[in-house]
Amino acid sequence: MRKIARVIVVMLLAASPLLAQTPAKKTPEQLQALFTQHKGDFDYLLGDWQFVANNKQFGKSNGRWSAVKTATGQLLDEYRLVDDKGATFYVTATIRNYNAIADRWELIGMDDRNGLQDFGTGQKAGQEMHIEQRFGVAGGTPNTLRIRYYNIKPDGFSWTADQSTDGGKTWVKDFIQIEAKRIGPPRTLPALAGAK
């Protein structure tokens, strides 16, 4: 009997850190307050942008970035790299949604070959937006970017990403840098299945 009691005590002690990490359940009012507080965190990204990117692997490139807000508050954006003649050589889309239960933004990136594998999370930090997102998962060469939007103004923003290819053990600082300038106003997407 003592042996069973010891096993139970050891199991409870081992589980206690896990129990301590479980966040307290939020009330509907708390969830609504968090949503209201954070629903505009990405509003600066709404509209159309032209940007210059510097990538330590691929060099300098130009691009276009457009983002819309859905009728229910999610953001959908398209990031497109173009050559000197304006032809697209890379495009990806991302859906961003605020998760009030976890108190964070969640993102999923997608392109025409890799499915829905590029998951990330983000939070506002002062006047900046910070994201950590994995890319290349489906292609077998996963890497993680720690992205920081900063210098955010109505007509532009700066973006930088540190990259890790070894699960976060080491990082290449400023692996990608972007300077974006607004070329179109913010916009929203009406309800796709409107009520009668």
PDB file of C-alpha atoms in Angstrom:
ATOM      1  CA  MET A   1       0.000   0.000   0.000  1.00  0.00           C
ATOM      2  CA  ARG A   2       2.861   2.396   0.819  1.00  0.00           C
ATOM      3  CA  LYS A   3       4.381   1.690  -2.576  1.00  0.00           C
ATOM      4  CA  ILE A   4       1.134   2.721  -4.316  1.00  0.00           C
ATOM      5  CA  ALA A   5       0.899   5.862  -2.155  1.00  0.00           C
ATOM      6  CA  ARG A   6       4.499   6.799  -3.081  1.00  0.00           C
ATOM      7  CA  VAL A   7       3.749   6.278  -6.767  1.00  0.00           C
ATOM      8  CA  ILE A   8       0.685   8.513  -6.501  1.00  0.00           C
ATOM      9  CA  VAL A   9       2.665  11.229  -4.685  1.00  0.00           C
ATOM     10  CA  VAL A  10       5.440  11.079  -7.308  1.00  0.00           C
ATOM     11  CA  MET A  11       2.870  11.291 -10.111  1.00  0.00           C
ATOM     12  CA  LEU A  12       1.172  14.297  -8.488  1.00  0.00           C
ATOM     13  CA  LEU A  13       4.493  16.054  -7.971  1.00  0.00           C
ATOM     14  CA  ALA A  14       5.481  15.384 -11.576  1.00  0.00           C
ATOM     15  CA  ALA A  15       2.133  16.690 -12.851  1.00  0.00           C
ATOM     16  CA  SER A  16       2.053  19.829 -10.684  1.00  0.00           C
ATOM     17  CA  PRO A  17       4.201  21.960 -13.044  1.00  0.00           C
ATOM     18  CA  LEU A  18       1.888  21.014 -15.900  1.00  0.00           C
ATOM     19  CA  LEU A  19      -1.166  21.980 -13.874  1.00  0.00           C
ATOM     20  CA  ALA A  20       0.458  25.270 -12.932  1.00  0.00           C
ATOM     21  CA  GLN A  21       0.946  26.077 -16.635  1.00  0.00           C
ATOM     22  CA  THR A  22      -2.727  25.677 -17.471  1.00  0.00           C
ATOM     23  CA  PRO A  23      -4.179  29.184 -17.820  1.00  0.00           C
ATOM     24  CA  ALA A  24      -7.239  30.050 -15.790  1.00  0.00           C
ATOM     25  CA  LYS A  25     -10.445  29.843 -17.782  1.00  0.00           C
ATOM     26  CA  LYS A  26     -11.581  33.270 -18.892  1.00  0.00           C
ATOM     27  CA  THR A  27     -15.155  34.478 -18.568  1.00  0.00           C
ATOM     28  CA  PRO A  28     -17.085  35.497 -21.700  1.00  0.00           C
ATOM     29  CA  GLU A  29     -16.719  39.108 -20.579  1.00  0.00           C
ATOM     30  CA  GLN A  30     -12.926  38.754 -20.269  1.00  0.00           C
ATOM     31  CA  LEU A  31     -12.722  37.130 -23.714  1.00  0.00           C
ATOM     32  CA  GLN A  32     -14.770  39.953 -25.232  1.00  0.00           C
ATOM     33  CA  ALA A  33     -12.611  42.574 -23.496  1.00  0.00           C
ATOM     34  CA  LEU A  34      -9.431  40.972 -24.876  1.00  0.00           C
ATOM     35  CA  PHE A  35     -10.914  40.797 -28.377  1.00  0.00           C
ATOM     36  CA  THR A  36     -11.979  44.445 -28.186  1.00  0.00           C
ATOM     37  CA  GLN A  37      -8.515  45.435 -26.925  1.00  0.00           C
ATOM     38  CA  HIS A  38      -6.623  43.564 -29.672  1.00  0.00           C
ATOM     39  CA  LYS A  39      -8.938  43.518 -32.699  1.00  0.00           C
ATOM     40  CA  GLY A  40      -7.109  46.500 -34.225  1.00  0.00           C
ATOM     41  CA  ASP A  41      -3.533  45.342 -33.581  1.00  0.00           C
ATOM     42  CA  PHE A  42      -2.907  44.655 -37.288  1.00  0.00           C
ATOM     43  CA  ASP A  43      -5.006  47.508 -38.703  1.00  0.00           C
ATOM     44  CA  TYR A  44      -1.836  49.352 -39.747  1.00  0.00           C
ATOM     45  CA  LEU A  45      -1.257  46.572 -42.320  1.00  0.00           C
ATOM     46  CA  LEU A  46      -4.630  47.119 -44.046  1.00  0.00           C
ATOM     47  CA  GLY A  47      -4.395  48.472 -47.581  1.00  0.00           C
ATOM     48  CA  ASP A  48      -1.843  48.216 -50.366  1.00  0.00           C
ATOM     49  CA  TRP A  49       1.911  48.514 -49.973  1.00  0.00           C
ATOM     50  CA  GLN A  50       5.005  48.621 -52.119  1.00  0.00           C
ATOM     51  CA  PHE A  51       8.210  47.423 -50.499  1.00  0.00           C
ATOM     52  CA  VAL A  52      11.902  46.786 -50.899  1.00  0.00           C
ATOM     53  CA  ALA A  53      13.261  43.653 -49.233  1.00  0.00           C
ATOM     54  CA  ASN A  54      16.838  42.708 -48.431  1.00  0.00           C
ATOM     55  CA  ASN A  55      17.337  38.986 -47.864  1.00  0.00           C
ATOM     56  CA  LYS A  56      20.734  37.624 -46.786  1.00  0.00           C
ATOM     57  CA  GLN A  57      20.167  34.515 -48.910  1.00  0.00           C
ATOM     58  CA  PHE A  58      18.522  35.957 -52.051  1.00  0.00           C
ATOM     59  CA  GLY A  59      19.583  39.617 -52.074  1.00  0.00           C
ATOM     60  CA  LYS A  60      17.438  42.648 -52.841  1.00  0.00           C
ATOM     61  CA  SER A  61      13.923  42.398 -54.274  1.00  0.00           C
ATOM     62  CA  ASN A  62      10.789  44.472 -54.710  1.00  0.00           C
ATOM     63  CA  GLY A  63       7.265  43.571 -53.860  1.00  0.00           C
ATOM     64  CA  ARG A  64       3.644  44.345 -53.218  1.00  0.00           C
ATOM     65  CA  TRP A  65       1.695  43.560 -50.071  1.00  0.00           C
ATOM     66  CA  SER A  66      -2.063  43.892 -49.666  1.00  0.00           C
ATOM     67  CA  ALA A  67      -4.225  43.224 -46.611  1.00  0.00           C
ATOM     68  CA  VAL A  68      -7.962  43.316 -45.982  1.00  0.00           C
ATOM     69  CA  LYS A  69     -10.035  42.784 -42.856  1.00  0.00           C
ATOM     70  CA  THR A  70     -12.974  40.421 -43.069  1.00  0.00           C
ATOM     71  CA  ALA A  71     -16.405  41.306 -41.745  1.00  0.00           C
ATOM     72  CA  THR A  72     -15.714  39.130 -38.677  1.00  0.00           C
ATOM     73  CA  GLY A  73     -12.302  40.619 -37.843  1.00  0.00           C
ATOM     74  CA  GLN A  74      -9.742  38.273 -39.401  1.00  0.00           C
ATOM     75  CA  LEU A  75      -7.063  39.660 -41.701  1.00  0.00           C
ATOM     76  CA  LEU A  76      -6.146  38.178 -45.052  1.00  0.00           C
ATOM     77  CA  ASP A  77      -2.984  39.384 -46.698  1.00  0.00           C
ATOM     78  CA  GLU A  78      -1.047  38.624 -49.850  1.00  0.00           C
ATOM     79  CA  TYR A  79       2.732  39.126 -50.049  1.00  0.00           C
ATOM     80  CA  ARG A  80       4.169  39.128 -53.569  1.00  0.00           C
ATOM     81  CA  LEU A  81       7.790  39.424 -54.751  1.00  0.00           C
ATOM     82  CA  VAL A  82       8.247  40.827 -58.264  1.00  0.00           C
ATOM     83  CA  ASP A  83      11.180  41.181 -60.639  1.00  0.00           C
ATOM     84  CA  ASP A  84      12.307  44.412 -62.334  1.00  0.00           C
ATOM     85  CA  LYS A  85       9.586  44.002 -65.003  1.00  0.00           C
ATOM     86  CA  GLY A  86       6.839  43.470 -62.416  1.00  0.00           C
ATOM     87  CA  ALA A  87       6.485  39.716 -62.976  1.00  0.00           C
ATOM     88  CA  THR A  88       5.729  37.670 -59.855  1.00  0.00           C
ATOM     89  CA  PHE A  89       8.323  35.115 -58.784  1.00  0.00           C
ATOM     90  CA  TYR A  90       6.960  34.348 -55.303  1.00  0.00           C
ATOM     91  CA  VAL A  91       3.584  34.862 -53.634  1.00  0.00           C
ATOM     92  CA  THR A  92       2.121  33.776 -50.313  1.00  0.00           C
ATOM     93  CA  ALA A  93      -1.095  34.523 -48.453  1.00  0.00           C
ATOM     94  CA  THR A  94      -1.630  34.635 -44.704  1.00  0.00           C
ATOM     95  CA  ILE A  95      -4.740  34.570 -42.570  1.00  0.00           C
ATOM     96  CA  ARG A  96      -4.433  36.233 -39.152  1.00  0.00           C
ATOM     97  CA  ASN A  97      -6.927  35.705 -36.348  1.00  0.00           C
ATOM     98  CA  TYR A  98      -6.906  36.840 -32.722  1.00  0.00           C
ATOM     99  CA  ASN A  99      -7.299  33.986 -30.196  1.00  0.00           C
ATOM    100  CA  ALA A 100      -8.700  35.566 -27.013  1.00  0.00           C
ATOM    101  CA  ILE A 101      -8.421  32.295 -25.061  1.00  0.00           C
ATOM    102  CA  ALA A 102      -4.641  32.193 -25.625  1.00  0.00           C
ATOM    103  CA  ASP A 103      -4.377  36.034 -25.722  1.00  0.00           C
ATOM    104  CA  ARG A 104      -2.372  36.036 -28.952  1.00  0.00           C
ATOM    105  CA  TRP A 105      -2.688  36.377 -32.685  1.00  0.00           C
ATOM    106  CA  GLU A 106      -2.405  33.187 -34.700  1.00  0.00           C
ATOM    107  CA  LEU A 107      -1.296  33.118 -38.318  1.00  0.00           C
ATOM    108  CA  ILE A 108      -1.215  30.517 -41.006  1.00  0.00           C
ATOM    109  CA  GLY A 109       0.707  31.104 -44.211  1.00  0.00           C
ATOM    110  CA  MET A 110      -0.024  29.310 -47.455  1.00  0.00           C
ATOM    111  CA  ASP A 111       1.218  29.218 -50.999  1.00  0.00           C
ATOM    112  CA  ASP A 112       0.427  27.166 -54.078  1.00  0.00           C
ATOM    113  CA  ARG A 113       2.662  24.221 -53.127  1.00  0.00           C
ATOM    114  CA  ASN A 114       2.932  23.834 -49.378  1.00  0.00           C
ATOM    115  CA  GLY A 115      -0.547  23.629 -47.876  1.00  0.00           C
ATOM    116  CA  LEU A 116      -1.299  25.129 -44.466  1.00  0.00           C
ATOM    117  CA  GLN A 117       1.954  24.368 -42.697  1.00  0.00           C
ATOM    118  CA  ASP A 118       3.456  27.777 -41.891  1.00  0.00           C
ATOM    119  CA  PHE A 119       1.949  28.455 -38.443  1.00  0.00           C
ATOM    120  CA  GLY A 120       2.891  31.394 -36.263  1.00  0.00           C
ATOM    121  CA  THR A 121       1.837  33.453 -33.277  1.00  0.00           C
ATOM    122  CA  GLY A 122       2.046  37.158 -32.622  1.00  0.00           C
ATOM    123  CA  GLN A 123       1.560  39.791 -29.948  1.00  0.00           C
ATOM    124  CA  LYS A 124       1.665  43.531 -29.783  1.00  0.00           C
ATOM    125  CA  ALA A 125       4.662  44.810 -27.815  1.00  0.00           C
ATOM    126  CA  GLY A 126       4.342  48.532 -27.180  1.00  0.00           C
ATOM    127  CA  GLN A 127       4.254  50.230 -30.601  1.00  0.00           C
ATOM    128  CA  GLU A 128       5.583  47.113 -32.363  1.00  0.00           C
ATOM    129  CA  MET A 129       4.114  43.813 -33.507  1.00  0.00           C
ATOM    130  CA  HIS A 130       6.167  40.660 -32.836  1.00  0.00           C
ATOM    131  CA  ILE A 131       5.588  37.342 -34.601  1.00  0.00           C
ATOM    132  CA  GLU A 132       7.307  33.978 -34.453  1.00  0.00           C
ATOM    133  CA  GLN A 133       6.433  31.812 -37.443  1.00  0.00           C
ATOM    134  CA  ARG A 134       7.715  28.586 -39.003  1.00  0.00           C
ATOM    135  CA  PHE A 135       8.175  28.342 -42.753  1.00  0.00           C
ATOM    136  CA  GLY A 136       9.164  25.538 -45.121  1.00  0.00           C
ATOM    137  CA  VAL A 137       7.642  22.793 -42.981  1.00  0.00           C
ATOM    138  CA  ALA A 138       5.931  20.940 -45.845  1.00  0.00           C
ATOM    139  CA  GLY A 139       9.035  21.194 -48.047  1.00  0.00           C
ATOM    140  CA  GLY A 140      11.191  19.474 -45.445  1.00  0.00           C
ATOM    141  CA  THR A 141      13.432  22.473 -44.698  1.00  0.00           C
ATOM    142  CA  PRO A 142      11.719  24.173 -41.762  1.00  0.00           C
ATOM    143  CA  ASN A 143      13.015  27.475 -40.507  1.00  0.00           C
ATOM    144  CA  THR A 144      11.700  29.897 -37.930  1.00  0.00           C
ATOM    145  CA  LEU A 145      11.451  33.642 -38.327  1.00  0.00           C
ATOM    146  CA  ARG A 146      11.184  36.076 -35.425  1.00  0.00           C
ATOM    147  CA  ILE A 147       9.489  38.982 -37.145  1.00  0.00           C
ATOM    148  CA  ARG A 148       9.251  42.516 -35.836  1.00  0.00           C
ATOM    149  CA  TYR A 149       7.068  45.239 -37.374  1.00  0.00           C
ATOM    150  CA  TYR A 150       8.264  48.631 -36.166  1.00  0.00           C
ATOM    151  CA  ASN A 151       8.441  52.312 -37.132  1.00  0.00           C
ATOM    152  CA  ILE A 152       4.738  51.928 -37.927  1.00  0.00           C
ATOM    153  CA  LYS A 153       3.165  55.039 -39.459  1.00  0.00           C
ATOM    154  CA  PRO A 154       0.073  55.618 -41.621  1.00  0.00           C
ATOM    155  CA  ASP A 155       2.218  55.745 -44.780  1.00  0.00           C
ATOM    156  CA  GLY A 156       4.864  53.107 -44.022  1.00  0.00           C
ATOM    157  CA  PHE A 157       6.435  50.560 -41.733  1.00  0.00           C
ATOM    158  CA  SER A 158       9.673  48.672 -41.233  1.00  0.00           C
ATOM    159  CA  TRP A 159       9.917  44.894 -40.888  1.00  0.00           C
ATOM    160  CA  THR A 160      12.828  42.713 -39.876  1.00  0.00           C
ATOM    161  CA  ALA A 161      13.184  38.987 -39.276  1.00  0.00           C
ATOM    162  CA  ASP A 162      15.847  36.947 -37.535  1.00  0.00           C
ATOM    163  CA  GLN A 163      16.083  33.375 -38.856  1.00  0.00           C
ATOM    164  CA  SER A 164      16.836  30.037 -37.212  1.00  0.00           C
ATOM    165  CA  THR A 165      17.281  26.804 -39.164  1.00  0.00           C
ATOM    166  CA  ASP A 166      18.120  24.669 -36.111  1.00  0.00           C
ATOM    167  CA  GLY A 167      14.977  24.936 -33.993  1.00  0.00           C
ATOM    168  CA  GLY A 168      15.958  28.177 -32.279  1.00  0.00           C
ATOM    169  CA  LYS A 169      19.437  27.200 -31.061  1.00  0.00           C
ATOM    170  CA  THR A 170      21.098  29.864 -33.209  1.00  0.00           C
ATOM    171  CA  TRP A 171      19.759  32.905 -35.033  1.00  0.00           C
ATOM    172  CA  VAL A 172      20.863  35.007 -38.015  1.00  0.00           C
ATOM    173  CA  LYS A 173      20.024  38.595 -37.077  1.00  0.00           C
ATOM    174  CA  ASP A 174      18.217  40.730 -39.672  1.00  0.00           C
ATOM    175  CA  PHE A 175      18.051  37.826 -42.134  1.00  0.00           C
ATOM    176  CA  ILE A 176      15.314  39.706 -44.007  1.00  0.00           C
ATOM    177  CA  GLN A 177      14.562  43.421 -43.825  1.00  0.00           C
ATOM    178  CA  ILE A 178      11.656  45.247 -45.455  1.00  0.00           C
ATOM    179  CA  GLU A 179      10.786  48.916 -45.892  1.00  0.00           C
ATOM    180  CA  ALA A 180       7.150  49.338 -46.960  1.00  0.00           C
ATOM    181  CA  LYS A 181       5.376  52.443 -48.311  1.00  0.00           C
ATOM    182  CA  ARG A 182       1.613  52.774 -48.632  1.00  0.00           C
ATOM    183  CA  ILE A 183       0.186  52.886 -52.174  1.00  0.00           C
ATOM    184  CA  GLY A 184      -3.491  52.197 -51.391  1.00  0.00           C
ATOM    185  CA  PRO A 185      -5.944  52.970 -48.559  1.00  0.00           C
ATOM    186  CA  PRO A 186      -7.055  50.527 -45.854  1.00  0.00           C
ATOM    187  CA  ARG A 187     -10.019  48.366 -46.845  1.00  0.00           C
ATOM    188  CA  THR A 188     -12.339  45.716 -45.501  1.00  0.00           C
ATOM    189  CA  LEU A 189     -13.932  42.727 -47.144  1.00  0.00           C
ATOM    190  CA  PRO A 190     -17.728  42.569 -46.874  1.00  0.00           C
ATOM    191  CA  ALA A 191     -19.387  39.434 -45.567  1.00  0.00           C
ATOM    192  CA  LEU A 192     -19.074  36.658 -48.135  1.00  0.00           C
ATOM    193  CA  ALA A 193     -22.361  35.044 -47.115  1.00  0.00           C
ATOM    194  CA  GLY A 194     -24.420  38.038 -46.107  1.00  0.00           C
ATOM    195  CA  ALA A 195     -27.628  37.649 -44.115  1.00  0.00           C
ATOM    196  CA  LYS A 196     -30.918  38.371 -45.854  1.00  0.00           C
TER     197      LYS A 196
END
